[in-house]
Coordinates of N, CA and C in Angstrom, one line a residue:
Chain A
K1 N 129.8 22.9 68.1 CA 129.4 21.6 68.7 C 127.8 21.7 68.9
Q2 N 127.0 20.9 68.5 CA 126.0 20.6 69.0 C 125.7 20.3 70.8
E3 N 125.0 20.5 71.0 CA 124.9 20.1 73.1 C 122.9 19.8 73.0
V4 N 123.4 19.1 73.1 CA 121.6 18.8 73.7 C 121.6 18.3 75.6
T5 N 120.6 19.3 75.4 CA 120.5 19.4 77.4 C 118.7 19.1 77.5
Q6 N 118.3 18.1 79.0 CA 117.2 17.2 78.8 C 117.2 17.6 80.2
I7 N 115.5 18.5 80.9 CA 115.4 18.7 81.4 C 113.6 18.3 81.4
P8 N 113.2 17.5 83.2 CA 114.3 17.7 83.8 C 114.7 16.3 83.3
A9 N 115.6 15.7 84.6 CA 116.6 14.7 85.1 C 116.2 14.2 85.3
A10 N 115.0 13.8 86.5 CA 114.1 13.1 87.2 C 113.2 13.6 87.2
L11 N 112.1 12.5 87.1 CA 110.5 13.1 87.1 C 109.9 11.9 87.7
S12 N 108.6 11.5 88.9 CA 107.9 11.1 89.2 C 106.8 11.1 88.8
V13 N 105.8 10.5 88.7 CA 104.3 11.5 88.1 C 103.5 9.9 88.7
P14 N 102.4 9.8 89.4 CA 101.4 8.9 89.4 C 100.7 8.3 88.0
E15 N 100.6 6.9 88.5 CA 99.7 6.1 86.6 C 98.7 7.2 86.4
G16 N 98.2 6.8 85.3 CA 97.5 7.9 84.9 C 97.9 9.4 84.1
E17 N 98.6 9.9 84.7 CA 99.3 11.1 84.6 C 99.1 11.6 83.1
N18 N 99.7 12.5 81.5 CA 99.8 12.5 81.0 C 101.6 13.8 81.2
L19 N 102.3 13.5 80.9 CA 103.4 14.3 80.9 C 103.9 14.4 79.8
V20 N 105.5 15.4 79.6 CA 105.6 16.0 78.8 C 107.1 15.8 79.3
L21 N 108.0 15.6 78.4 CA 109.7 15.6 78.4 C 110.3 16.4 78.1
N22 N 111.3 17.4 77.7 CA 111.8 18.3 77.3 C 113.7 18.1 76.6
C23 N 113.3 19.0 76.1 CA 115.3 18.1 74.8 C 115.2 19.4 74.0
S24 N 116.3 20.3 74.3 CA 116.7 21.4 73.3 C 118.4 21.0 72.7
F25 N 118.6 22.0 71.7 CA 119.8 21.6 71.5 C 119.7 23.3 71.2
T26 N 121.6 23.2 70.6 CA 122.0 24.5 69.9 C 122.3 25.1 69.0
D27 N 122.4 23.7 67.8 CA 122.2 23.6 66.3 C 120.9 23.8 66.3
S28 N 120.5 24.3 65.8 CA 119.2 24.3 65.0 C 119.6 23.6 63.6
A29 N 120.5 23.8 63.0 CA 120.8 23.0 61.5 C 120.8 21.5 62.0
I30 N 119.7 20.8 62.3 CA 119.6 19.5 62.6 C 119.3 19.0 61.2
Y31 N 119.6 17.4 61.1 CA 118.8 16.6 60.1 C 118.1 15.5 61.0
N32 N 118.1 15.8 61.8 CA 116.8 14.8 62.6 C 116.5 14.5 64.5
L33 N 115.3 14.4 64.8 CA 115.9 14.6 66.1 C 114.9 13.2 66.2
Q34 N 115.7 12.4 67.5 CA 115.4 10.9 67.9 C 115.1 11.0 68.9
W35 N 113.9 10.3 70.0 CA 113.8 10.1 71.0 C 114.5 8.6 71.1
F36 N 114.7 7.9 71.8 CA 115.1 6.7 72.2 C 113.9 6.1 74.2
R37 N 113.6 5.2 74.5 CA 114.1 4.3 75.5 C 115.3 4.1 76.2
Q38 N 116.1 3.6 77.5 CA 116.7 2.9 77.8 C 116.1 2.3 79.1
D39 N 115.7 0.6 79.4 CA 115.8 0.9 80.9 C 116.8 -0.1 80.9
P40 N 117.2 -0.4 82.3 CA 117.9 -0.4 83.0 C 118.7 -1.7 83.3
G41 N 120.3 -1.6 82.7 CA 121.1 -2.5 81.8 C 120.8 -3.1 80.6
K42 N 120.1 -1.6 79.8 CA 119.4 -2.8 78.5 C 120.5 -1.3 77.3
G43 N 119.7 -1.9 75.8 CA 120.1 -0.7 75.0 C 119.2 0.1 75.1
L44 N 119.4 0.5 73.9 CA 118.2 1.7 73.6 C 117.4 1.4 72.7
T45 N 116.3 1.4 72.9 CA 114.9 1.5 72.0 C 114.3 2.5 71.1
S46 N 114.2 2.3 70.0 CA 113.8 3.9 69.4 C 112.7 3.6 69.6
L47 N 111.8 4.9 70.1 CA 110.5 5.5 70.0 C 110.6 6.4 68.7
L48 N 110.9 7.4 68.4 CA 110.1 7.7 67.2 C 111.5 8.6 66.6
L49 N 111.4 9.0 65.5 CA 112.4 10.6 64.6 C 111.7 11.2 64.0
I50 N 112.0 12.5 64.2 CA 111.6 13.5 63.5 C 112.6 13.8 62.7
Q51 N 112.2 13.9 61.0 CA 113.5 14.5 60.8 C 112.8 16.2 60.4
S52 N 113.8 16.7 59.9 CA 113.7 17.7 59.9 C 112.3 19.0 59.3
S53 N 111.9 18.2 58.4 CA 111.1 18.7 57.9 C 109.8 18.4 57.8
Q54 N 109.6 17.7 59.5 CA 108.1 17.4 60.2 C 108.4 18.5 61.2
R55 N 107.0 18.6 61.6 CA 107.2 18.7 63.2 C 106.3 18.3 64.0
E56 N 105.9 16.7 64.6 CA 105.7 16.4 65.3 C 105.4 14.6 64.2
Q57 N 105.8 13.3 65.5 CA 106.0 12.6 65.2 C 105.0 12.1 66.4
T58 N 103.7 10.8 65.7 CA 102.9 10.2 66.7 C 103.1 8.4 66.7
S59 N 103.1 7.5 68.1 CA 103.5 6.4 67.6 C 102.2 5.5 69.1
G60 N 101.2 5.6 69.0 CA 100.7 4.6 70.0 C 100.0 6.4 71.3
R61 N 100.4 6.1 72.3 CA 101.0 7.0 73.6 C 101.6 8.1 73.3
L62 N 102.3 7.7 72.7 CA 103.5 8.7 72.3 C 103.3 9.8 71.1
N63 N 103.2 11.3 71.3 CA 103.7 11.8 70.2 C 104.9 12.9 70.8
A64 N 105.1 13.1 69.9 CA 107.3 13.5 69.6 C 106.9 14.6 69.0
S65 N 106.7 16.6 69.5 CA 107.6 17.2 68.9 C 108.9 17.6 68.1
L66 N 109.1 18.6 67.4 CA 109.9 19.4 67.0 C 110.1 20.9 66.6
D67 N 110.7 22.3 66.8 CA 111.3 23.1 66.7 C 111.8 23.7 66.4
K68 N 112.6 23.6 65.6 CA 114.2 23.9 65.5 C 114.5 25.2 65.2
S69 N 113.7 25.8 65.0 CA 113.7 27.5 65.0 C 114.2 27.8 66.6
S70 N 113.8 27.8 67.7 CA 113.7 27.5 69.3 C 114.8 27.0 69.6
G71 N 115.1 25.6 68.8 CA 115.8 25.1 69.2 C 115.4 23.4 70.5
R72 N 114.3 23.4 70.2 CA 113.3 22.4 71.5 C 112.6 21.0 70.5
S73 N 112.3 19.9 71.5 CA 112.1 19.0 71.0 C 111.3 18.7 72.2
T74 N 109.8 17.9 72.1 CA 109.2 17.3 73.3 C 108.6 16.1 72.5
L75 N 108.8 15.3 74.4 CA 107.9 14.3 74.1 C 107.0 14.2 75.0
Y76 N 106.0 13.7 74.6 CA 104.3 13.8 75.8 C 104.1 12.3 75.5
I77 N 103.7 11.7 76.5 CA 103.4 10.3 76.8 C 102.4 10.7 77.8
A78 N 101.5 10.0 76.7 CA 99.6 10.3 77.1 C 99.0 8.9 78.7
A79 N 98.7 8.8 79.4 CA 98.1 7.7 80.5 C 99.2 7.6 80.8
S80 N 99.7 7.8 81.4 CA 101.2 7.0 81.8 C 101.1 5.6 82.5
Q81 N 102.0 5.2 82.2 CA 101.7 3.5 82.7 C 102.9 2.9 83.9
P82 N 103.0 1.9 84.8 CA 104.5 1.9 85.3 C 105.4 1.0 83.9
G83 N 104.9 0.8 83.4 CA 105.5 0.3 82.1 C 106.3 1.1 81.0
D84 N 105.8 2.5 81.4 CA 106.6 3.7 80.9 C 107.8 4.0 81.3
S85 N 107.6 3.4 82.9 CA 108.6 3.8 83.6 C 110.5 3.4 82.9
A86 N 111.2 4.1 83.1 CA 112.7 3.8 82.7 C 113.3 5.4 82.1
T87 N 114.4 5.2 81.7 CA 115.0 6.8 80.7 C 114.7 6.9 79.4
Y88 N 115.2 7.9 79.2 CA 113.9 8.9 77.9 C 115.2 9.6 77.6
L89 N 116.3 9.3 76.2 CA 117.1 10.1 75.7 C 116.4 10.8 74.6
C90 N 117.1 11.8 74.4 CA 117.0 12.0 73.2 C 117.8 12.7 72.0
A91 N 118.0 12.7 70.8 CA 119.5 12.7 70.2 C 119.2 13.4 69.1
A92 N 120.7 14.3 68.7 CA 119.9 15.5 67.8 C 121.2 14.8 66.3
E93 N 120.7 14.6 64.9 CA 121.8 14.6 64.2 C 121.9 15.5 63.3
A94 N 123.0 16.9 63.2 CA 123.2 17.5 62.8 C 123.6 17.2 61.7
G95 N 123.3 16.0 60.5 CA 123.8 16.3 59.1 C 125.1 15.4 59.2
S96 N 125.6 15.3 60.2 CA 126.9 14.2 59.8 C 127.0 12.8 60.6
Y97 N 125.7 12.5 60.3 CA 125.6 10.6 60.9 C 125.8 10.7 62.7
Q98 N 126.7 11.9 63.1 CA 127.0 11.0 64.1 C 125.6 11.7 65.1
L99 N 124.9 11.0 66.2 CA 124.0 11.5 66.8 C 124.9 12.0 68.2
T100 N 123.8 13.1 68.7 CA 124.5 14.6 70.2 C 123.3 13.9 70.8
F101 N 123.8 12.7 72.1 CA 122.3 12.8 73.2 C 122.4 13.4 75.0
G102 N 121.8 13.6 74.8 CA 121.2 14.2 76.2 C 121.9 13.2 77.3
K103 N 121.5 13.9 78.5 CA 122.0 13.0 79.4 C 120.5 12.3 79.8
G104 N 119.6 12.3 79.1 CA 118.5 11.7 80.2 C 117.6 11.7 80.5
T105 N 116.2 11.7 80.8 CA 115.3 12.3 81.5 C 114.4 10.5 82.5
K106 N 115.0 10.0 83.7 CA 114.5 9.1 84.8 C 113.3 9.1 84.7
L107 N 112.0 8.1 84.2 CA 111.3 8.5 84.1 C 110.3 7.4 85.4
S108 N 110.0 8.0 86.5 CA 109.3 7.3 87.5 C 107.7 6.9 87.3
V109 N 106.6 5.8 87.2 CA 105.5 5.9 86.9 C 105.0 5.2 87.8
I110 N 104.6 5.6 89.4 CA 104.8 4.7 90.5 C 102.6 4.7 89.7
P111 N 102.3 3.4 90.7 CA 101.1 2.7 90.7 C 100.5 3.2 91.2
Chain B
G1 N 119.8 -9.9 60.4 CA 119.0 -10.6 61.8 C 117.7 -9.6 62.2
A2 N 117.0 -9.7 62.6 CA 116.2 -9.6 63.6 C 116.3 -8.0 63.6
G3 N 117.4 -7.6 64.9 CA 118.1 -6.5 64.9 C 119.4 -6.7 65.1
V4 N 119.9 -5.5 65.9 CA 121.4 -5.3 66.3 C 122.2 -6.1 67.5
S5 N 122.8 -6.9 67.2 CA 123.3 -8.3 68.1 C 124.9 -8.1 68.6
Q6 N 125.2 -8.0 69.8 CA 126.3 -7.8 70.6 C 126.3 -8.6 70.7
S7 N 128.0 -9.4 71.6 CA 128.9 -9.8 71.9 C 130.0 -9.6 72.4
P8 N 130.8 -10.2 73.5 CA 129.5 -10.2 75.0 C 129.1 -9.9 75.6
S9 N 127.9 -10.1 75.8 CA 127.0 -9.0 76.5 C 127.6 -8.6 78.2
N10 N 128.4 -9.3 78.3 CA 129.3 -9.1 79.7 C 130.8 -9.5 79.4
K11 N 131.7 -8.5 79.8 CA 133.0 -9.0 79.8 C 133.9 -8.2 80.9
V12 N 134.4 -9.0 81.4 CA 135.6 -8.7 82.7 C 136.6 -9.1 82.5
T13 N 137.9 -7.9 82.3 CA 139.5 -8.4 81.5 C 139.8 -7.9 83.2
E14 N 141.6 -7.7 83.0 CA 142.1 -7.6 83.7 C 143.1 -6.5 83.2
K15 N 143.0 -5.4 83.9 CA 144.2 -3.9 83.1 C 145.3 -4.3 82.1
G16 N 145.7 -4.4 80.6 CA 146.4 -5.0 80.8 C 145.8 -5.6 79.5
K17 N 145.4 -5.8 78.9 CA 144.5 -7.0 78.1 C 144.0 -6.6 77.6
D18 N 143.7 -7.9 76.2 CA 143.2 -6.7 74.9 C 141.8 -7.2 74.5
V19 N 141.3 -7.0 74.9 CA 139.5 -7.5 74.3 C 138.9 -6.7 72.5
E20 N 138.0 -7.4 72.7 CA 138.2 -7.1 70.8 C 135.6 -7.0 71.9
L21 N 135.3 -6.5 70.7 CA 133.5 -6.7 71.1 C 133.1 -6.8 69.7
R22 N 132.3 -7.7 69.9 CA 131.6 -7.3 68.3 C 130.3 -6.6 68.0
C23 N 130.0 -6.7 67.1 CA 128.5 -6.1 66.9 C 128.1 -6.2 65.4
D24 N 126.6 -7.1 65.1 CA 126.2 -7.8 63.9 C 125.2 -7.1 63.4
P25 N 125.1 -6.2 63.2 CA 124.0 -5.2 62.3 C 123.2 -5.7 61.8
I26 N 121.7 -4.7 62.3 CA 120.6 -5.5 61.0 C 120.6 -5.8 59.5
S27 N 120.2 -6.6 59.3 CA 121.2 -6.8 58.0 C 120.5 -5.7 56.7
G28 N 121.2 -5.3 56.0 CA 120.9 -3.7 55.2 C 121.5 -3.1 55.2
H29 N 121.2 -2.5 56.4 CA 122.0 -1.2 57.0 C 123.8 -1.3 56.4
T30 N 123.8 -0.2 56.0 CA 125.1 -0.1 55.4 C 125.8 0.8 56.5
A31 N 125.8 2.0 57.1 CA 126.0 2.6 58.7 C 125.6 1.5 59.5
L32 N 127.1 1.5 60.3 CA 127.1 1.3 61.7 C 128.0 2.3 62.8
Y33 N 127.5 2.0 63.9 CA 128.1 3.5 64.8 C 128.4 2.3 66.1
W34 N 129.6 3.3 67.0 CA 130.4 2.6 68.0 C 129.7 3.3 69.3
Y35 N 129.4 3.7 69.5 CA 129.4 4.6 71.1 C 129.8 4.0 72.3
R36 N 129.7 4.7 73.5 CA 130.1 4.4 74.8 C 129.3 4.4 76.0
Q37 N 128.8 4.1 76.8 CA 127.9 5.3 77.3 C 128.6 4.4 79.0
S38 N 129.7 5.6 79.5 CA 130.1 5.5 81.1 C 128.9 5.9 82.4
L39 N 128.9 5.3 83.0 CA 128.1 5.4 84.2 C 128.4 6.3 83.9
G40 N 127.1 7.2 84.7 CA 126.7 8.5 85.1 C 127.1 9.5 84.1
Q41 N 127.4 8.9 82.9 CA 127.4 9.8 81.6 C 127.0 9.5 80.7
G42 N 126.9 10.7 79.6 CA 125.8 10.2 78.4 C 126.4 10.1 77.1
L43 N 125.6 9.3 76.1 CA 126.2 8.5 75.7 C 127.8 9.4 74.3
E44 N 128.5 9.0 74.4 CA 129.5 9.3 73.6 C 130.3 8.3 72.6
F45 N 130.0 9.5 70.9 CA 130.4 8.7 69.6 C 131.8 8.6 69.7
L46 N 132.0 7.2 69.4 CA 133.5 6.6 69.1 C 133.7 6.6 67.8
I47 N 133.0 5.8 67.0 CA 133.4 5.6 65.2 C 132.1 5.6 64.8
Y48 N 132.1 6.2 63.1 CA 130.8 5.8 62.1 C 131.6 5.2 61.3
F49 N 130.4 3.7 60.5 CA 130.7 3.1 59.6 C 129.8 3.5 58.5
Q50 N 130.7 3.4 57.1 CA 129.6 3.6 55.7 C 130.1 2.1 54.8
G51 N 129.5 1.3 54.4 CA 130.5 -0.1 53.8 C 131.4 -0.1 55.4
N52 N 132.3 -0.9 54.6 CA 133.5 -1.0 55.4 C 134.4 0.2 56.1
S53 N 134.1 1.6 55.4 CA 134.9 2.8 55.4 C 134.4 3.3 56.7
A54 N 135.2 3.6 57.6 CA 134.8 4.1 58.8 C 135.2 6.2 58.2
P55 N 135.1 7.2 58.2 CA 135.2 8.4 57.5 C 135.5 9.3 58.3
D56 N 134.8 8.7 59.7 CA 135.1 9.2 61.0 C 135.5 8.6 62.1
K57 N 137.1 8.9 62.8 CA 137.4 8.3 63.7 C 137.9 9.0 64.7
S58 N 136.7 10.3 64.8 CA 137.7 11.5 65.5 C 136.6 10.9 66.9
G59 N 136.1 10.2 67.5 CA 136.0 9.6 68.4 C 136.9 9.1 69.5
L60 N 137.5 7.9 68.8 CA 138.2 6.9 68.9 C 139.2 7.8 70.5
P61 N 138.7 7.1 71.6 CA 139.8 8.1 72.8 C 140.8 8.3 72.7
S62 N 141.9 7.3 72.6 CA 142.9 7.0 71.8 C 143.3 5.8 71.2
D63 N 144.6 6.1 70.9 CA 145.0 4.8 70.2 C 145.0 3.6 70.4
R64 N 145.1 3.5 71.6 CA 144.7 2.1 72.0 C 143.0 1.1 71.1
F65 N 142.5 2.6 71.0 CA 140.9 2.0 69.9 C 141.1 1.7 69.0
S66 N 140.5 0.3 68.5 CA 140.7 0.5 66.5 C 139.3 -0.4 66.4
A67 N 138.9 -0.4 65.5 CA 138.1 -0.6 64.8 C 138.3 -0.7 63.6
E68 N 137.3 -2.2 63.3 CA 137.6 -2.5 61.8 C 135.7 -2.8 61.2
R69 N 135.4 -2.8 60.2 CA 133.8 -4.3 59.5 C 134.7 -4.4 58.6
T70 N 133.9 -5.7 58.3 CA 134.3 -6.4 57.1 C 132.9 -6.9 56.3
G71 N 133.5 -7.2 55.0 CA 132.1 -7.8 54.0 C 130.4 -6.5 54.3
G72 N 131.0 -5.5 54.7 CA 129.3 -4.4 55.1 C 128.8 -5.0 55.7
S73 N 129.7 -5.8 56.6 CA 128.5 -6.4 57.7 C 128.6 -5.9 59.7
V74 N 129.6 -7.2 59.8 CA 130.2 -7.0 61.2 C 131.1 -6.1 61.7
S75 N 131.6 -6.2 62.9 CA 132.0 -5.4 63.2 C 132.5 -5.1 64.7
T76 N 134.0 -5.3 64.5 CA 134.7 -5.5 65.9 C 135.6 -4.5 66.6
L77 N 135.2 -4.1 67.7 CA 135.6 -3.1 67.7 C 136.7 -3.6 69.0
T78 N 138.6 -3.0 68.7 CA 139.1 -3.5 69.9 C 139.9 -2.3 70.9
I79 N 140.0 -2.6 71.7 CA 140.6 -2.1 73.1 C 142.0 -2.9 73.8
Q80 N 143.5 -2.3 73.5 CA 144.6 -3.1 73.3 C 145.0 -2.6 75.2
R81 N 145.8 -3.1 75.4 CA 146.0 -2.5 77.0 C 145.5 -2.2 78.0
T82 N 144.3 -2.4 78.2 CA 143.2 -2.1 78.7 C 143.3 -1.4 80.0
Q83 N 142.7 0.1 80.3 CA 142.6 0.3 81.3 C 141.7 0.5 82.1
Q84 N 141.0 1.0 83.2 CA 140.5 1.0 84.5 C 138.9 2.2 83.9
E85 N 139.3 3.2 83.4 CA 138.7 4.0 83.0 C 138.2 3.7 81.6
D86 N 138.2 2.5 80.5 CA 137.7 2.1 79.7 C 136.4 1.1 80.4
S87 N 136.2 1.0 81.5 CA 134.9 0.6 81.4 C 134.0 1.4 81.1
A88 N 133.3 0.5 80.9 CA 131.8 1.3 80.0 C 130.8 0.1 79.8
V89 N 130.0 1.0 78.8 CA 129.1 -0.1 78.1 C 129.2 0.8 76.8
Y90 N 129.2 -0.4 75.6 CA 129.7 -0.1 74.4 C 128.7 -0.8 73.7
L91 N 128.0 0.5 72.9 CA 126.8 0.4 73.0 C 126.9 0.4 70.5
C92 N 126.3 -0.2 70.1 CA 126.7 -0.8 68.5 C 125.3 0.0 68.1
A93 N 125.0 0.9 66.9 CA 123.9 0.7 66.2 C 124.0 0.7 64.4
S94 N 123.5 0.8 64.1 CA 122.7 0.9 63.0 C 121.8 1.5 62.3
S95 N 122.4 2.1 60.9 CA 120.9 2.8 60.2 C 121.3 2.5 58.4
L96 N 120.1 2.2 57.9 CA 119.9 2.6 56.4 C 120.9 3.1 56.2
Y97 N 120.2 4.2 56.1 CA 121.0 6.2 56.1 C 120.7 5.9 54.8
V98 N 120.2 5.9 53.8 CA 119.3 6.7 52.8 C 118.3 7.8 53.4
A99 N 118.4 8.7 52.3 CA 117.4 10.2 52.1 C 116.2 9.4 52.8
G100 N 116.1 10.3 54.0 CA 114.6 10.5 54.2 C 114.2 8.9 55.3
N101 N 115.4 8.1 55.4 CA 115.7 6.9 56.7 C 116.7 7.1 57.7
T102 N 117.2 7.0 58.2 CA 118.7 7.3 59.0 C 118.2 7.4 60.7
E103 N 117.2 6.2 60.4 CA 116.6 6.3 62.0 C 117.5 5.3 62.3
A104 N 117.9 5.4 63.8 CA 119.9 4.3 64.4 C 118.7 3.6 65.0
F105 N 119.2 1.8 64.5 CA 119.1 1.0 65.8 C 119.8 0.4 66.6
F106 N 119.8 0.2 68.0 CA 120.9 -0.3 68.7 C 120.4 -1.5 69.6
G107 N 122.4 -1.8 69.2 CA 122.4 -3.2 70.2 C 122.0 -3.2 71.5
Q108 N 122.3 -4.6 72.6 CA 122.1 -4.0 73.6 C 123.5 -3.5 74.8
G109 N 124.0 -3.9 74.5 CA 125.6 -3.4 74.6 C 126.0 -4.5 75.4
T110 N 127.8 -3.8 75.3 CA 128.4 -5.1 75.7 C 128.8 -4.1 77.2
R111 N 129.3 -4.9 78.1 CA 129.0 -4.4 79.2 C 130.4 -4.2 79.4
L112 N 131.6 -3.9 79.5 CA 133.4 -3.9 79.9 C 133.6 -3.4 81.3
T113 N 134.0 -4.1 81.7 CA 134.7 -4.1 83.4 C 136.2 -4.2 83.9
V114 N 137.6 -3.3 83.4 CA 138.3 -3.4 83.5 C 138.9 -4.2 85.1
V115 N 140.1 -4.9 85.9 CA 139.4 -5.3 87.1 C 141.5 -4.7 87.4

């Protein structure tokens, strides 16, 4: 059974800092890895999708990497802004269409 | 539509009553998913539809839960005889689910409170 872990559970950084969020998964035979953002009381917003054949994806200040062999993915946020404050979730799909989610990292960017 | 739409956004119901939650996926998306997010918990998979068929219902917590999808579009999740432990945010997602494009897009969720 796939298990996804996100560390740290919470992170507070000053505005402008670069930061890395970590995601690990137990079953390396994943089909893709997706990162989401969730604001309080809201649904999930898709940030980046990395397919199993890819090693990284970039969108603006966000860069996500995937290392299947080690069962890890990282989300890099450059030049953080207060508007980046949210909970970040990673989810792994192991070819069974079902996404297995981590419990998220709650990010606070302090002005 | 432009995004996944869920209704109602909030629902308060009395214990023992039935509720229906609706999901309108992105137009053209063949795959539709229901997840549940309980306070302090991660997202829990409930059910998946490909077209109108539900190949996997294994995530439904009990036989009080059922879901259907009609016309390959709108889906409803029904909870019968609601219990307090059913209180959660119910999230719906859709995707094209074709080779090379399995990105899932989520709605804003329905917050269900059973009193």
